[in-house]
Amino acid sequence: MAGRVLIADATPTNRIVLRVRLLAACYDISQAASAADVMARVAKGGIDVIILASDLPDRPVTALCAALRRSGSAGEPRILVLQNRADPAARLALLGSGADDVMVKPVDDAVLLARMRNLMRARDSERELRLRDGTDRALGLAEAAAPFERPAEIAVLANAGETRLEALCAPLRARPLYRLSNRDPRDVLRDENPSSEVYVVSETVLGGQALSLLAELRARPASRHAGILYIARADQSQGAAAALDLGASDILMEPVDPREFALRLDKQIASERIRQRLRASVRAGLKAALTDPLTGLYNRRYALPHIERMAERAAREDRPFAVMIADLDRFKRINDRHGHQEGDRVLARAAERLSGSLRSADLIARLGGEEFLIAMPDTDAQRAMQAARRLCAAVRTSPDETVPVTISLGVAMGDGSSTVEGILEQSDAALYAAKKGGRNRAMLYDDRMVLSRIASPVRQAQLPLFAAGGT
Amino acid sequence: MAGRVLIADATPTNRIVLRVRLLAACYDISQAASAADVMARVAKGGIDVIILASDLPDRPVTALCAALRRSGSAGEPRILVLQNRADPAARLALLGSGADDVMVKPVDDAVLLARMRNLMRARDSERELRLRDGTDRALGLAEAAAPFERPAEIAVLANAGETRLEALCAPLRARPLYRLSNRDPRDVLRDENPSSEVYVVSETVLGGQALSLLAELRARPASRHAGILYIARADQSQGAAAALDLGASDILMEPVDPREFALRLDKQIASERIRQRLRASVRAGLKAALTDPLTGLYNRRYALPHIERMAERAAREDRPFAVMIADLDRFKRINDRHGHQEGDRVLARAAERLSGSLRSADLIARLGGEEFLIAMPDTDAQRAMQAARRLCAAVRTSPDETVPVTISLGVAMGDGSSTVEGILEQSDAALYAAKKGGRNRAMLYDDRMVLSRIASPVRQAQLPLFAAGGT
């Protein structure tokens, strides 16, 4: 839980002073006296933030920053450089080589600690979306960040007619991959579908409103994960500290060098895009858990709870619903005669034709093998049988095709009192009757059909639903 | 993006005054004059927070709160009640019926707005973990919250010997499902594996440290999602507002009624457990995307990038690695003669025996059908063939069993220059040779074997890896 901080400074006193100042935050602190020490310690892993003196005996600090960026995984460890005196050129070089921030001594304690928290948080929010190494890679989470492939949307919060930020913004408006626009803060908060990836909040421009706007942005679903670049007034170091703790992604102090502004924006855009990608991959991963890769249909893990819900709604609304099991006829023979590849193609085509013949409210899932499940809400027996015959005709190929395909369907009607198990058993019995009656047809379950507990193998080999609980 | 707030008060002036006070936050505000209005508006959906007057003409507000809780999904909408004067008994009743907070007029603007942000954020952080209705259910995310099934771990931050919180804590220590302990704040920050689910931070006890401790807790990975209950001093409404914006989950103002303390803690524990469950389910969903449900082994989506990584490491360390494809012999015959259920059992058993015979650094995955993939890092040809023969023997049943099972393996050696595709083709050619040579054996690839692009059907039907990018 304690963050791991590496203090790198050739002068022991400097290291001790800094260590004492960080005491309140209870970090686990280690020390380095040279760039070589830093590289060695970082190679062992576990360092979250490095605080670097602006010069080290054995290597320029810009080169060290660049080496650290090349060696570590994206953005780890975070790097904070402390300059003895303001040196704007060195500052830009450091930020450009991968330092996350450069501060000039003396640094206010509150700002230093708030910045440390900000760096720790930034690291964790990404790390949390990632899983362990292998899983990452398999889910496509570990790919290197792409360069900007589409314009970056940046909202500069400013009331109409505001010009004080023009010196910073004008050069960026000319860049092709930047869409930088001044936006009225109230419009931003009211915007239902904001597309901004980074917000710029300036204390000079917004005055007392700045911090509360920042807090509002962080409380809104659409902007809570966006990058927020906060420009603090030089005489307001408490404002900078507060902004960081309220969730600013990065801060700049007035007066701001336009090149630094551009650098920091680039960085915010890049991180925001990584987070977007991670969130998309998590969603894709979850979706993959519920779909069948061959046909793209839902799988049984999705389908069974769906039918349960359909039964609940049927009970509430007192409307019937229909469930069908469809099974390709003599599929094994297709596999044997024409090979698995052709078999897969037949399955995919059948899936496509079945789904193309259903309403959007209907569900179709692949239960496994050559078996499909279809569920139709708000449907009576007559309409269900019409649909089943339509499905049967949709899949059927002309008999003189090289690979003739037909399908059989078993249909069962559900109402508020149906259980998922019961209705699947009934559809299965009806499917058995359809197969027995000569295949290539649909049968509706009736009470004379025999319910067999030894249903088809696919339905037996139940996928376990996820167990919830535990952490 | 604008939060939707419903103001419910029978007196129009009160509604207007409140509406004006909320202006700065640009919420989308609607109004209700009675409990019936509230229920009707909420039924239409979309309301995030309701601000209720403490009395309405047509229904006691406690009853309204309870009705809202029964009708909505967990914790939505959030409810804030404004009392005209302090009424501790009514306050407890309201909190007990589902109000999220009760404030006594006049309410400080900063505290009101900060509390609104807190309620909006709490709602979103849960909503974000959920997916759309059906997916939720299928992944087990939508289950009702279980009552405390294990003791709740609560850390009260206080220096040793602190007794001022005893009046609040003592009654709870007696409860069987509470584990409430005073903890030194520094120990908590240093704790590597904290088990606390809720932290109690009191301004009276911690003084000026309280807010920065709160900020530190929110910056640490282990506590950033935990519940934090902040006890503010009555004379410090700015402290309360700051605490909420720094991420306190809930606040209490001194003097605190022990019953209210218990109520709020219960609520924090319940929400923390819901969040734990949601996070666990998301992880389970991601895991499911990478495993084969029948055998529990990894699937090809996991396996292929894993081999790629193995090849990269082999290149770095200049060490060979081995890849094998194992295929159950005459599996179709087993299915035909003994049924799919028996076939599935044979597959699961073979999977178990194969994994039981491998080292922990080795990978085994099910490619699909009756095909398995095995990858062994840091392994030369001799040791690979030993392992392959061991695997062959592990799966083989005695020939007089009812369902005799054997397996054939094709082995290929990889080095730094191998491509995943190439090495799979080679293992496949070796597997073909093993089958041709009489099955129930392992063969090592050599150059005289014919590489066929028409590899086994399973390897052809490539699962697409997830595409990253997009949102």
JSON list of C-alpha atoms in Angstrom, two decimals, chain B residues 157-284:
[
{"chain": "B", "resi": 157, "resn": "LEU", "atom": "CA", "xyz": [-7.83, 6.12, 12.24]},
{"chain": "B", "resi": 158, "resn": "ALA", "atom": "CA", "xyz": [-6.64, 7.25, 15.64]},
{"chain": "B", "resi": 159, "resn": "ASN", "atom": "CA", "xyz": [-3.34, 7.52, 17.42]},
{"chain": "B", "resi": 160, "resn": "ALA", "atom": "CA", "xyz": [-2.68, 5.07, 20.25]},
{"chain": "B", "resi": 161, "resn": "GLY", "atom": "CA", "xyz": [-4.65, 5.78, 23.43]},
{"chain": "B", "resi": 162, "resn": "GLU", "atom": "CA", "xyz": [-7.33, 7.81, 21.66]},
{"chain": "B", "resi": 163, "resn": "THR", "atom": "CA", "xyz": [-10.68, 7.44, 23.47]},
{"chain": "B", "resi": 164, "resn": "ARG", "atom": "CA", "xyz": [-12.90, 10.17, 22.06]},
{"chain": "B", "resi": 165, "resn": "LEU", "atom": "CA", "xyz": [-14.49, 7.85, 19.53]},
{"chain": "B", "resi": 166, "resn": "GLU", "atom": "CA", "xyz": [-15.26, 5.12, 22.04]},
{"chain": "B", "resi": 167, "resn": "ALA", "atom": "CA", "xyz": [-18.84, 6.26, 22.60]},
{"chain": "B", "resi": 168, "resn": "LEU", "atom": "CA", "xyz": [-19.44, 5.60, 18.89]},
{"chain": "B", "resi": 169, "resn": "CYS", "atom": "CA", "xyz": [-17.33, 2.49, 18.52]},
{"chain": "B", "resi": 170, "resn": "ALA", "atom": "CA", "xyz": [-17.98, 0.52, 21.71]},
{"chain": "B", "resi": 171, "resn": "PRO", "atom": "CA", "xyz": [-21.54, -0.57, 20.80]},
{"chain": "B", "resi": 172, "resn": "LEU", "atom": "CA", "xyz": [-20.30, -1.78, 17.41]},
{"chain": "B", "resi": 173, "resn": "ARG", "atom": "CA", "xyz": [-17.41, -3.78, 18.80]},
{"chain": "B", "resi": 174, "resn": "ALA", "atom": "CA", "xyz": [-19.98, -6.00, 20.46]},
{"chain": "B", "resi": 175, "resn": "ARG", "atom": "CA", "xyz": [-21.62, -6.86, 17.13]},
{"chain": "B", "resi": 176, "resn": "PRO", "atom": "CA", "xyz": [-20.55, -10.25, 15.80]},
{"chain": "B", "resi": 177, "resn": "LEU", "atom": "CA", "xyz": [-20.15, -9.17, 12.17]},
{"chain": "B", "resi": 178, "resn": "TYR", "atom": "CA", "xyz": [-18.12, -6.05, 12.86]},
{"chain": "B", "resi": 179, "resn": "ARG", "atom": "CA", "xyz": [-14.38, -5.96, 13.27]},
{"chain": "B", "resi": 180, "resn": "LEU", "atom": "CA", "xyz": [-13.71, -2.43, 14.35]},
{"chain": "B", "resi": 181, "resn": "SER", "atom": "CA", "xyz": [-10.20, -1.50, 15.35]},
{"chain": "B", "resi": 182, "resn": "ASN", "atom": "CA", "xyz": [-8.32, 1.70, 16.13]},
{"chain": "B", "resi": 183, "resn": "ARG", "atom": "CA", "xyz": [-5.34, 1.99, 13.82]},
{"chain": "B", "resi": 184, "resn": "ASP", "atom": "CA", "xyz": [-2.43, 4.38, 13.82]},
{"chain": "B", "resi": 185, "resn": "PRO", "atom": "CA", "xyz": [-2.73, 6.43, 10.59]},
{"chain": "B", "resi": 186, "resn": "ARG", "atom": "CA", "xyz": [0.91, 5.85, 9.71]},
{"chain": "B", "resi": 187, "resn": "ASP", "atom": "CA", "xyz": [0.57, 2.12, 10.07]},
{"chain": "B", "resi": 188, "resn": "VAL", "atom": "CA", "xyz": [-2.43, 2.21, 7.79]},
{"chain": "B", "resi": 189, "resn": "LEU", "atom": "CA", "xyz": [-0.54, 4.11, 5.09]},
{"chain": "B", "resi": 190, "resn": "ARG", "atom": "CA", "xyz": [2.41, 1.74, 5.42]},
{"chain": "B", "resi": 191, "resn": "ASP", "atom": "CA", "xyz": [0.30, -1.41, 5.44]},
{"chain": "B", "resi": 192, "resn": "GLU", "atom": "CA", "xyz": [1.13, -3.51, 2.37]},
{"chain": "B", "resi": 193, "resn": "ASN", "atom": "CA", "xyz": [-1.97, -5.70, 2.50]},
{"chain": "B", "resi": 194, "resn": "PRO", "atom": "CA", "xyz": [-4.69, -3.82, 4.29]},
{"chain": "B", "resi": 195, "resn": "SER", "atom": "CA", "xyz": [-7.93, -5.70, 4.73]},
{"chain": "B", "resi": 196, "resn": "SER", "atom": "CA", "xyz": [-10.03, -2.75, 5.82]},
{"chain": "B", "resi": 197, "resn": "GLU", "atom": "CA", "xyz": [-13.21, -2.21, 3.87]},
{"chain": "B", "resi": 198, "resn": "VAL", "atom": "CA", "xyz": [-14.17, 1.08, 5.50]},
{"chain": "B", "resi": 199, "resn": "TYR", "atom": "CA", "xyz": [-11.99, 3.78, 7.06]},
{"chain": "B", "resi": 200, "resn": "VAL", "atom": "CA", "xyz": [-13.29, 6.21, 9.67]},
{"chain": "B", "resi": 201, "resn": "VAL", "atom": "CA", "xyz": [-11.51, 9.59, 9.60]},
{"chain": "B", "resi": 202, "resn": "SER", "atom": "CA", "xyz": [-12.43, 12.11, 12.31]},
{"chain": "B", "resi": 203, "resn": "GLU", "atom": "CA", "xyz": [-11.47, 15.79, 12.19]},
{"chain": "B", "resi": 204, "resn": "THR", "atom": "CA", "xyz": [-11.78, 16.13, 15.96]},
{"chain": "B", "resi": 205, "resn": "VAL", "atom": "CA", "xyz": [-9.35, 13.29, 16.54]},
{"chain": "B", "resi": 206, "resn": "LEU", "atom": "CA", "xyz": [-6.88, 13.93, 13.72]},
{"chain": "B", "resi": 207, "resn": "GLY", "atom": "CA", "xyz": [-7.06, 17.73, 13.50]},
{"chain": "B", "resi": 208, "resn": "GLY", "atom": "CA", "xyz": [-5.28, 19.28, 10.54]},
{"chain": "B", "resi": 209, "resn": "GLN", "atom": "CA", "xyz": [-4.09, 15.83, 9.45]},
{"chain": "B", "resi": 210, "resn": "ALA", "atom": "CA", "xyz": [-7.59, 14.62, 8.67]},
{"chain": "B", "resi": 211, "resn": "LEU", "atom": "CA", "xyz": [-7.96, 15.99, 5.15]},
{"chain": "B", "resi": 212, "resn": "SER", "atom": "CA", "xyz": [-4.47, 15.05, 4.03]},
{"chain": "B", "resi": 213, "resn": "LEU", "atom": "CA", "xyz": [-4.92, 11.52, 5.40]},
{"chain": "B", "resi": 214, "resn": "LEU", "atom": "CA", "xyz": [-8.11, 11.28, 3.41]},
{"chain": "B", "resi": 215, "resn": "ALA", "atom": "CA", "xyz": [-6.24, 12.41, 0.30]},
{"chain": "B", "resi": 216, "resn": "GLU", "atom": "CA", "xyz": [-3.49, 9.85, 0.97]},
{"chain": "B", "resi": 217, "resn": "LEU", "atom": "CA", "xyz": [-6.01, 7.03, 1.39]},
{"chain": "B", "resi": 218, "resn": "ARG", "atom": "CA", "xyz": [-7.58, 7.94, -1.92]},
{"chain": "B", "resi": 219, "resn": "ALA", "atom": "CA", "xyz": [-4.16, 7.93, -3.60]},
{"chain": "B", "resi": 220, "resn": "ARG", "atom": "CA", "xyz": [-3.21, 4.42, -2.41]},
{"chain": "B", "resi": 221, "resn": "PRO", "atom": "CA", "xyz": [-4.19, 1.46, -4.56]},
{"chain": "B", "resi": 222, "resn": "ALA", "atom": "CA", "xyz": [-5.45, -0.60, -1.63]},
{"chain": "B", "resi": 223, "resn": "SER", "atom": "CA", "xyz": [-7.78, 2.04, -0.23]},
{"chain": "B", "resi": 224, "resn": "ARG", "atom": "CA", "xyz": [-8.74, 4.06, -3.27]},
{"chain": "B", "resi": 225, "resn": "HIS", "atom": "CA", "xyz": [-11.99, 2.18, -3.71]},
{"chain": "B", "resi": 226, "resn": "ALA", "atom": "CA", "xyz": [-12.69, 1.59, -0.01]},
{"chain": "B", "resi": 227, "resn": "GLY", "atom": "CA", "xyz": [-15.45, 3.36, 1.87]},
{"chain": "B", "resi": 228, "resn": "ILE", "atom": "CA", "xyz": [-14.27, 6.40, 3.80]},
{"chain": "B", "resi": 229, "resn": "LEU", "atom": "CA", "xyz": [-16.56, 7.82, 6.46]},
{"chain": "B", "resi": 230, "resn": "TYR", "atom": "CA", "xyz": [-15.45, 11.32, 7.41]},
{"chain": "B", "resi": 231, "resn": "ILE", "atom": "CA", "xyz": [-16.56, 12.91, 10.69]},
{"chain": "B", "resi": 232, "resn": "ALA", "atom": "CA", "xyz": [-16.44, 16.70, 10.32]},
{"chain": "B", "resi": 233, "resn": "ARG", "atom": "CA", "xyz": [-16.50, 19.24, 13.15]},
{"chain": "B", "resi": 234, "resn": "ALA", "atom": "CA", "xyz": [-19.79, 21.13, 13.36]},
{"chain": "B", "resi": 235, "resn": "ASP", "atom": "CA", "xyz": [-17.98, 24.48, 13.14]},
{"chain": "B", "resi": 236, "resn": "GLN", "atom": "CA", "xyz": [-16.09, 23.43, 10.00]},
{"chain": "B", "resi": 237, "resn": "SER", "atom": "CA", "xyz": [-18.52, 23.21, 7.13]},
{"chain": "B", "resi": 238, "resn": "GLN", "atom": "CA", "xyz": [-15.70, 23.98, 4.69]},
{"chain": "B", "resi": 239, "resn": "GLY", "atom": "CA", "xyz": [-13.94, 20.89, 6.02]},
{"chain": "B", "resi": 240, "resn": "ALA", "atom": "CA", "xyz": [-16.99, 18.81, 5.20]},
{"chain": "B", "resi": 241, "resn": "ALA", "atom": "CA", "xyz": [-17.17, 20.19, 1.66]},
{"chain": "B", "resi": 242, "resn": "ALA", "atom": "CA", "xyz": [-13.45, 19.62, 1.12]},
{"chain": "B", "resi": 243, "resn": "ALA", "atom": "CA", "xyz": [-13.69, 16.09, 2.48]},
{"chain": "B", "resi": 244, "resn": "LEU", "atom": "CA", "xyz": [-16.47, 15.23, 0.07]},
{"chain": "B", "resi": 245, "resn": "ASP", "atom": "CA", "xyz": [-14.53, 16.57, -2.90]},
{"chain": "B", "resi": 246, "resn": "LEU", "atom": "CA", "xyz": [-11.38, 14.76, -1.83]},
{"chain": "B", "resi": 247, "resn": "GLY", "atom": "CA", "xyz": [-13.34, 11.56, -2.09]},
{"chain": "B", "resi": 248, "resn": "ALA", "atom": "CA", "xyz": [-14.97, 10.85, 1.28]},
{"chain": "B", "resi": 249, "resn": "SER", "atom": "CA", "xyz": [-17.75, 8.36, 0.62]},
{"chain": "B", "resi": 250, "resn": "ASP", "atom": "CA", "xyz": [-19.95, 9.82, 3.33]},
{"chain": "B", "resi": 251, "resn": "ILE", "atom": "CA", "xyz": [-19.73, 12.47, 6.02]},
{"chain": "B", "resi": 252, "resn": "LEU", "atom": "CA", "xyz": [-21.15, 12.91, 9.48]},
{"chain": "B", "resi": 253, "resn": "MET", "atom": "CA", "xyz": [-21.17, 16.14, 11.45]},
{"chain": "B", "resi": 254, "resn": "GLU", "atom": "CA", "xyz": [-20.29, 16.29, 15.15]},
{"chain": "B", "resi": 255, "resn": "PRO", "atom": "CA", "xyz": [-21.96, 15.55, 17.53]},
{"chain": "B", "resi": 256, "resn": "VAL", "atom": "CA", "xyz": [-22.60, 12.12, 16.07]},
{"chain": "B", "resi": 257, "resn": "ASP", "atom": "CA", "xyz": [-25.45, 9.92, 17.24]},
{"chain": "B", "resi": 258, "resn": "PRO", "atom": "CA", "xyz": [-24.08, 6.38, 17.68]},
{"chain": "B", "resi": 259, "resn": "ARG", "atom": "CA", "xyz": [-27.12, 4.93, 15.93]},
{"chain": "B", "resi": 260, "resn": "GLU", "atom": "CA", "xyz": [-26.51, 7.14, 12.91]},
{"chain": "B", "resi": 261, "resn": "PHE", "atom": "CA", "xyz": [-22.85, 6.16, 12.94]},
{"chain": "B", "resi": 262, "resn": "ALA", "atom": "CA", "xyz": [-23.89, 2.49, 12.84]},
{"chain": "B", "resi": 263, "resn": "LEU", "atom": "CA", "xyz": [-26.40, 3.13, 10.04]},
{"chain": "B", "resi": 264, "resn": "ARG", "atom": "CA", "xyz": [-23.88, 4.96, 7.87]},
{"chain": "B", "resi": 265, "resn": "LEU", "atom": "CA", "xyz": [-21.23, 2.33, 8.47]},
{"chain": "B", "resi": 266, "resn": "ASP", "atom": "CA", "xyz": [-23.67, -0.41, 7.45]},
{"chain": "B", "resi": 267, "resn": "LYS", "atom": "CA", "xyz": [-24.37, 1.45, 4.26]},
{"chain": "B", "resi": 268, "resn": "GLN", "atom": "CA", "xyz": [-20.67, 1.93, 3.48]},
{"chain": "B", "resi": 269, "resn": "ILE", "atom": "CA", "xyz": [-19.99, -1.74, 4.08]},
{"chain": "B", "resi": 270, "resn": "ALA", "atom": "CA", "xyz": [-22.86, -2.76, 1.83]},
{"chain": "B", "resi": 271, "resn": "SER", "atom": "CA", "xyz": [-21.71, -0.47, -1.01]},
{"chain": "B", "resi": 272, "resn": "GLU", "atom": "CA", "xyz": [-18.11, -1.56, -0.65]},
{"chain": "B", "resi": 273, "resn": "ARG", "atom": "CA", "xyz": [-19.20, -5.18, -0.95]},
{"chain": "B", "resi": 274, "resn": "ILE", "atom": "CA", "xyz": [-21.25, -4.44, -4.06]},
{"chain": "B", "resi": 275, "resn": "ARG", "atom": "CA", "xyz": [-18.21, -2.76, -5.60]},
{"chain": "B", "resi": 276, "resn": "GLN", "atom": "CA", "xyz": [-15.98, -5.69, -4.60]},
{"chain": "B", "resi": 277, "resn": "ARG", "atom": "CA", "xyz": [-18.42, -8.06, -6.27]},
{"chain": "B", "resi": 278, "resn": "LEU", "atom": "CA", "xyz": [-18.65, -5.98, -9.41]},
{"chain": "B", "resi": 279, "resn": "ARG", "atom": "CA", "xyz": [-14.87, -5.82, -9.69]},
{"chain": "B", "resi": 280, "resn": "ALA", "atom": "CA", "xyz": [-14.58, -9.57, -9.12]},
{"chain": "B", "resi": 281, "resn": "SER", "atom": "CA", "xyz": [-17.19, -10.24, -11.79]},
{"chain": "B", "resi": 282, "resn": "VAL", "atom": "CA", "xyz": [-15.42, -8.06, -14.31]},
{"chain": "B", "resi": 283, "resn": "ARG", "atom": "CA", "xyz": [-12.24, -10.03, -13.64]},
{"chain": "B", "resi": 284, "resn": "ALA", "atom": "CA", "xyz": [-14.16, -13.31, -13.92]}
]
